[in-house]
């Protein structure tokens, strides 16, 4: 087994152990209501941060290009309550067409 696979295995074990640590620490105790509500918001905040980072940055600089317009199309399509696949296709198509121009 080469070094890469050894690293992958150890990182997988570490990630699994880190996830299990939450069950061991919290156990059967209930979290305070405020903390439980905050924990429910973390995935949406992280997803939003990753989308904004991927849309408005390019390596080391802040840019506004066709990706921003694609994101705007996706936001409008989601606001209109279109199906998720339609939102993704509209955003990708808009971005691709603008890159061709």
PDB file of C-alpha atoms in Angstrom:
ATOM      1  CA  UNK A   1       0.000   0.000   0.000  1.00  0.00           C
ATOM      2  CA  UNK A   2       1.483   3.335  -0.975  1.00  0.00           C
ATOM      3  CA  UNK A   3       1.583   6.501   1.099  1.00  0.00           C
ATOM      4  CA  UNK A   4      -1.496   8.049  -0.538  1.00  0.00           C
ATOM      5  CA  UNK A   5      -3.788   5.192   0.437  1.00  0.00           C
ATOM      6  CA  UNK A   6      -2.372   5.151   3.952  1.00  0.00           C
ATOM      7  CA  UNK A   7      -3.139   8.843   4.242  1.00  0.00           C
ATOM      8  CA  UNK A   8      -6.679   8.369   2.897  1.00  0.00           C
ATOM      9  CA  UNK A   9      -7.375   5.586   5.381  1.00  0.00           C
ATOM     10  CA  UNK A  10      -6.029   7.528   8.372  1.00  0.00           C
ATOM     11  CA  UNK A  11      -7.943  10.660   7.387  1.00  0.00           C
ATOM     12  CA  UNK A  12     -11.126   8.598   7.022  1.00  0.00           C
ATOM     13  CA  UNK A  13     -10.634   7.078  10.462  1.00  0.00           C
ATOM     14  CA  UNK A  14      -9.973  10.532  11.902  1.00  0.00           C
ATOM     15  CA  UNK A  15     -13.069  12.028  10.276  1.00  0.00           C
ATOM     16  CA  UNK A  16     -15.246   9.176  11.537  1.00  0.00           C
ATOM     17  CA  UNK A  17     -13.789   9.513  15.045  1.00  0.00           C
ATOM     18  CA  UNK A  18     -14.433  13.254  14.983  1.00  0.00           C
ATOM     19  CA  UNK A  19     -18.072  12.667  14.012  1.00  0.00           C
ATOM     20  CA  UNK A  20     -18.514  10.056  16.737  1.00  0.00           C
ATOM     21  CA  UNK A  21     -17.073  12.479  19.287  1.00  0.00           C
ATOM     22  CA  UNK A  22     -20.307  14.473  19.113  1.00  0.00           C
ATOM     23  CA  UNK A  23     -22.345  11.447  20.130  1.00  0.00           C
ATOM     24  CA  UNK A  24     -19.963  10.643  22.970  1.00  0.00           C
ATOM     25  CA  UNK A  25     -19.832  14.204  24.325  1.00  0.00           C
ATOM     26  CA  UNK A  26     -23.521  15.065  23.972  1.00  0.00           C
ATOM     27  CA  UNK A  27     -24.825  11.551  24.561  1.00  0.00           C
ATOM     28  CA  UNK A  28     -28.478  11.429  25.507  1.00  0.00           C
ATOM     29  CA  UNK A  29     -28.541  14.965  26.887  1.00  0.00           C
ATOM     30  CA  UNK A  30     -30.768  17.478  25.171  1.00  0.00           C
ATOM     31  CA  UNK A  31     -29.184  20.659  23.930  1.00  0.00           C
ATOM     32  CA  UNK A  32     -30.499  24.043  25.012  1.00  0.00           C
ATOM     33  CA  UNK A  33     -33.194  25.316  22.656  1.00  0.00           C
ATOM     34  CA  UNK A  34     -31.129  28.304  21.498  1.00  0.00           C
ATOM     35  CA  UNK A  35     -28.160  26.086  20.631  1.00  0.00           C
ATOM     36  CA  UNK A  36     -30.355  23.565  18.811  1.00  0.00           C
ATOM     37  CA  UNK A  37     -31.856  26.340  16.657  1.00  0.00           C
ATOM     38  CA  UNK A  38     -28.391  27.720  15.868  1.00  0.00           C
ATOM     39  CA  UNK A  39     -27.103  24.284  14.879  1.00  0.00           C
ATOM     40  CA  UNK A  40     -29.996  23.903  12.448  1.00  0.00           C
ATOM     41  CA  UNK A  41     -28.879  27.075  10.616  1.00  0.00           C
ATOM     42  CA  UNK A  42     -25.230  26.085  10.127  1.00  0.00           C
ATOM     43  CA  UNK A  43     -25.653  24.003   6.913  1.00  0.00           C
ATOM     44  CA  UNK A  44     -27.529  26.804   5.129  1.00  0.00           C
ATOM     45  CA  UNK A  45     -24.934  29.370   6.202  1.00  0.00           C
ATOM     46  CA  UNK A  46     -22.056  27.177   5.023  1.00  0.00           C
ATOM     47  CA  UNK A  47     -23.721  26.475   1.681  1.00  0.00           C
ATOM     48  CA  UNK A  48     -24.371  30.183   1.158  1.00  0.00           C
ATOM     49  CA  UNK A  49     -20.766  31.030   2.004  1.00  0.00           C
ATOM     50  CA  UNK A  50     -19.428  28.437  -0.436  1.00  0.00           C
ATOM     51  CA  UNK A  51     -21.722  29.662  -3.230  1.00  0.00           C
ATOM     52  CA  UNK A  52     -20.716  33.289  -2.700  1.00  0.00           C
ATOM     53  CA  UNK A  53     -17.044  32.375  -2.470  1.00  0.00           C
ATOM     54  CA  UNK A  54     -17.205  30.357  -5.675  1.00  0.00           C
ATOM     55  CA  UNK A  55     -19.171  33.049  -7.483  1.00  0.00           C
ATOM     56  CA  UNK A  56     -17.340  36.230  -6.553  1.00  0.00           C
ATOM     57  CA  UNK A  57     -13.711  35.138  -6.122  1.00  0.00           C
ATOM     58  CA  UNK A  58     -11.086  33.981  -8.557  1.00  0.00           C
ATOM     59  CA  UNK A  59      -7.884  32.686  -6.918  1.00  0.00           C
ATOM     60  CA  UNK A  60      -6.753  35.728  -4.914  1.00  0.00           C
ATOM     61  CA  UNK A  61      -9.060  38.471  -6.168  1.00  0.00           C
ATOM     62  CA  UNK A  62     -12.695  39.470  -6.048  1.00  0.00           C
ATOM     63  CA  UNK A  63     -14.375  39.404  -9.463  1.00  0.00           C
ATOM     64  CA  UNK A  64     -17.816  40.018 -10.857  1.00  0.00           C
ATOM     65  CA  UNK A  65     -18.284  38.098 -14.084  1.00  0.00           C
ATOM     66  CA  UNK A  66     -20.834  35.868 -15.798  1.00  0.00           C
ATOM     67  CA  UNK A  67     -21.031  33.608 -12.741  1.00  0.00           C
ATOM     68  CA  UNK A  68     -22.722  36.443 -10.847  1.00  0.00           C
ATOM     69  CA  UNK A  69     -25.399  36.743 -13.524  1.00  0.00           C
ATOM     70  CA  UNK A  70     -25.887  32.962 -13.440  1.00  0.00           C
ATOM     71  CA  UNK A  71     -26.345  33.175  -9.672  1.00  0.00           C
ATOM     72  CA  UNK A  72     -28.855  35.992 -10.132  1.00  0.00           C
ATOM     73  CA  UNK A  73     -30.827  33.846 -12.598  1.00  0.00           C
ATOM     74  CA  UNK A  74     -30.755  30.960 -10.104  1.00  0.00           C
ATOM     75  CA  UNK A  75     -31.983  33.192  -7.272  1.00  0.00           C
ATOM     76  CA  UNK A  76     -34.862  34.505  -9.382  1.00  0.00           C
ATOM     77  CA  UNK A  77     -35.774  30.986 -10.532  1.00  0.00           C
ATOM     78  CA  UNK A  78     -35.706  29.679  -6.952  1.00  0.00           C
ATOM     79  CA  UNK A  79     -37.760  32.659  -5.804  1.00  0.00           C
ATOM     80  CA  UNK A  80     -40.344  31.754  -8.455  1.00  0.00           C
ATOM     81  CA  UNK A  81     -40.393  28.252  -6.865  1.00  0.00           C
ATOM     82  CA  UNK A  82     -39.244  26.427  -9.982  1.00  0.00           C
ATOM     83  CA  UNK A  83     -37.990  22.837  -9.556  1.00  0.00           C
ATOM     84  CA  UNK A  84     -34.366  22.488  -8.485  1.00  0.00           C
ATOM     85  CA  UNK A  85     -33.252  20.898 -11.752  1.00  0.00           C
ATOM     86  CA  UNK A  86     -34.743  23.832 -13.685  1.00  0.00           C
ATOM     87  CA  UNK A  87     -32.928  26.305 -11.426  1.00  0.00           C
ATOM     88  CA  UNK A  88     -29.596  24.549 -11.978  1.00  0.00           C
ATOM     89  CA  UNK A  89     -30.066  24.213 -15.744  1.00  0.00           C
ATOM     90  CA  UNK A  90     -31.105  27.860 -16.119  1.00  0.00           C
ATOM     91  CA  UNK A  91     -28.113  29.093 -14.123  1.00  0.00           C
ATOM     92  CA  UNK A  92     -25.639  26.854 -15.955  1.00  0.00           C
ATOM     93  CA  UNK A  93     -27.076  27.720 -19.365  1.00  0.00           C
ATOM     94  CA  UNK A  94     -27.017  31.444 -18.645  1.00  0.00           C
ATOM     95  CA  UNK A  95     -23.421  31.286 -17.456  1.00  0.00           C
ATOM     96  CA  UNK A  96     -22.342  29.199 -20.455  1.00  0.00           C
ATOM     97  CA  UNK A  97     -24.017  31.500 -22.979  1.00  0.00           C
ATOM     98  CA  UNK A  98     -22.457  34.574 -21.404  1.00  0.00           C
ATOM     99  CA  UNK A  99     -19.021  32.949 -21.476  1.00  0.00           C
ATOM    100  CA  UNK A 100     -19.421  32.272 -25.196  1.00  0.00           C
ATOM    101  CA  UNK A 101     -20.196  35.918 -25.915  1.00  0.00           C
TER     102      UNK A 101
END
